[in-house]
Amino acid sequence: MSPLDPRARVRPTPQQLAWQEAELSMFLHFGVNTFTDREWGEGTEDPRIFNPEKLDADQWVDIARRAGFRYLILTAKHHDGFCLWPSRYTEHSVKAAPWRNGKGDVVREFARAVHRAKLKLGLYLSPWDRHERTYGDSPAYNRHFTQQLTELLTDYGEVAEVWFDGACGEGPNGKRQEYDWERYCEVIRRLQPKALIAICGPDIRWVGNEDGFARETEWSVQQAPAGALQPVDGWAWYPAECDVSIRPGWFWHRAEDEKVKSLEHLMDIYYKSIGRNSVLLLNVPPNKDGLIARPDAERLREWRTQIDATFQQDLAHGSRALGDGAHPARVIDSRPSTYWSPPAEKTTGTVHLVLDGPKTLGLILSQEAIAFGQRVEEYAIEGRTSAGWAPLAQGTTIGHKKLDRIEPIAITELRFTVRKAIAPPMIRRIGLFG
Ligand code: FUL
């Protein structure tokens, strides 16, 4: 394809770029379901059950920060309609709960803790509301929903992400609600122009499952959804997010304290989400006390230790870089703003690394300079072993990050070849790990 392919001219917004580079977001599902041991409330729960006596949003944020999360998204209202903030537009909220004598505001405590730690605040607001009387009476409920959205977007400082689930169930009056997505998005763009709108919104795309796995081929460039900020001839930057829970359910259940995902499972999720050009949104639900439970906190600590150990030493450092085009050494210079491209606008090319002695690899990292777009369609990696050159890995898309796990093998040289791209590829980094 020619360099004029419109897909090659699509770029992320600064907010999309920052979000993708952050890689890790934490989801926190919390609400009346935490107290009823359910996943979906009916909307008839008594607010007096909500009493997280030891609630400490700093504990949530601290655990998240230490584990490397940079965006935190709280369920301000789930399908049951119970609001974790004292909304002026309903009585079904923390106002009617005994917690903090009805004067509490979980969203405020959360937002303060997140901002204090200089992390990014995200809010999940379920359009499906099983409590609200006007639900199903489309214009009236859309007004109600926009009012609640306005409260959340004006009273809690900067909001970096608004997460809209698409669930649309029955109304109390038997009627089906037609959501006015266009209006919701317009309110967000007006009140929080820097906020990303996820899932039922044009800035972040749902990966399509709740297992934490992206596809092997994952393009951030997609057909432009309605409301995309920088469309180019019908295409737009619409990167994938993998949402998955650290436990079987989204909400905390005592019986699941023993079912926190294993370290191996979480590492597999890491490789198949972040390692496949996606952001990982990992749900860690606070318990009835209003704290992240010990098994989850411990698993996150182990996970971070393992990730840090895995990526601690880049075996490509100290290599001599040869290859097509200028500056092949830029793939190993540790600078995020530099990249290598083949010469003369070619869409194929090879970087050749002569390693600083024999090294045993088990993991290969590649990155495109996505500030300028996503271009690679096919790549191959070979290594020079004592028996000669051998194929190590091949794949399709790279995007922000591709991680290829391989059978450990000792090599002295490595060839990274882009075989096909929609425009001249821009390779930011090649990393090699044991
Ligand atoms: C789903 C919801 O129905 C679940 O309860 C959860 O909030 C998940 C993230 O989205 O569609």
CSV table of C-alpha atoms in Angstrom, one decimal, residues 27 29 34 37 39 210-212 243-262 265-266 269 281-288 291-300:
chain,number,residue,atom,x,y,z
A,27,PHE,CA,-11.1,-1.1,38.0
A,29,HIS,CA,-16.4,-2.4,41.6
A,34,THR,CA,-20.6,-5.7,47.9
A,37,ASP,CA,-23.1,-10.8,47.8
A,39,GLU,CA,-23.1,-9.3,40.9
A,210,GLU,CA,-13.8,-10.2,29.8
A,211,ASP,CA,-10.8,-12.6,30.0
A,212,GLY,CA,-8.1,-10.0,29.7
A,243,ASP,CA,-11.1,-5.6,31.2
A,244,VAL,CA,-10.9,-8.5,33.5
A,245,SER,CA,-11.4,-9.2,37.3
A,246,ILE,CA,-8.7,-10.5,39.6
A,247,ARG,CA,-11.5,-12.7,41.0
A,248,PRO,CA,-14.3,-14.7,39.3
A,249,GLY,CA,-16.8,-11.8,40.0
A,250,TRP,CA,-16.6,-8.1,39.5
A,251,PHE,CA,-17.8,-7.4,43.0
A,252,TRP,CA,-16.2,-8.7,46.3
A,253,HIS,CA,-17.6,-11.9,47.7
A,254,ARG,CA,-16.1,-13.5,50.7
A,255,ALA,CA,-16.2,-17.0,49.1
A,256,GLU,CA,-14.0,-15.6,46.4
A,257,ASP,CA,-11.2,-14.6,48.8
A,258,GLU,CA,-9.7,-18.0,47.9
A,259,LYS,CA,-10.3,-17.6,44.2
A,260,VAL,CA,-8.0,-14.7,43.4
A,261,LYS,CA,-6.3,-15.4,40.1
A,262,SER,CA,-2.9,-17.1,40.4
A,265,HIS,CA,-2.7,-16.5,35.3
A,266,LEU,CA,-2.1,-12.8,35.9
A,269,ILE,CA,-3.0,-11.9,31.1
A,281,LEU,CA,-8.0,-2.7,33.1
A,282,LEU,CA,-7.7,-5.1,36.0
A,283,ASN,CA,-10.6,-5.1,38.5
A,284,VAL,CA,-9.7,-5.3,42.2
A,285,PRO,CA,-13.0,-4.9,44.2
A,286,PRO,CA,-12.9,-3.5,47.8
A,287,ASN,CA,-14.6,-5.6,50.4
A,288,LYS,CA,-17.4,-4.9,52.9
A,291,LEU,CA,-10.7,-2.1,51.9
A,292,ILE,CA,-8.9,-4.1,49.3
A,293,ALA,CA,-8.7,-7.6,50.8
A,294,ARG,CA,-5.4,-9.1,51.7
A,295,PRO,CA,-5.3,-11.9,49.1
A,296,ASP,CA,-5.7,-9.4,46.3
A,297,ALA,CA,-3.2,-7.0,47.8
A,298,GLU,CA,-0.6,-9.8,48.2
A,299,ARG,CA,-1.1,-11.1,44.7
A,300,LEU,CA,-0.6,-7.7,43.2
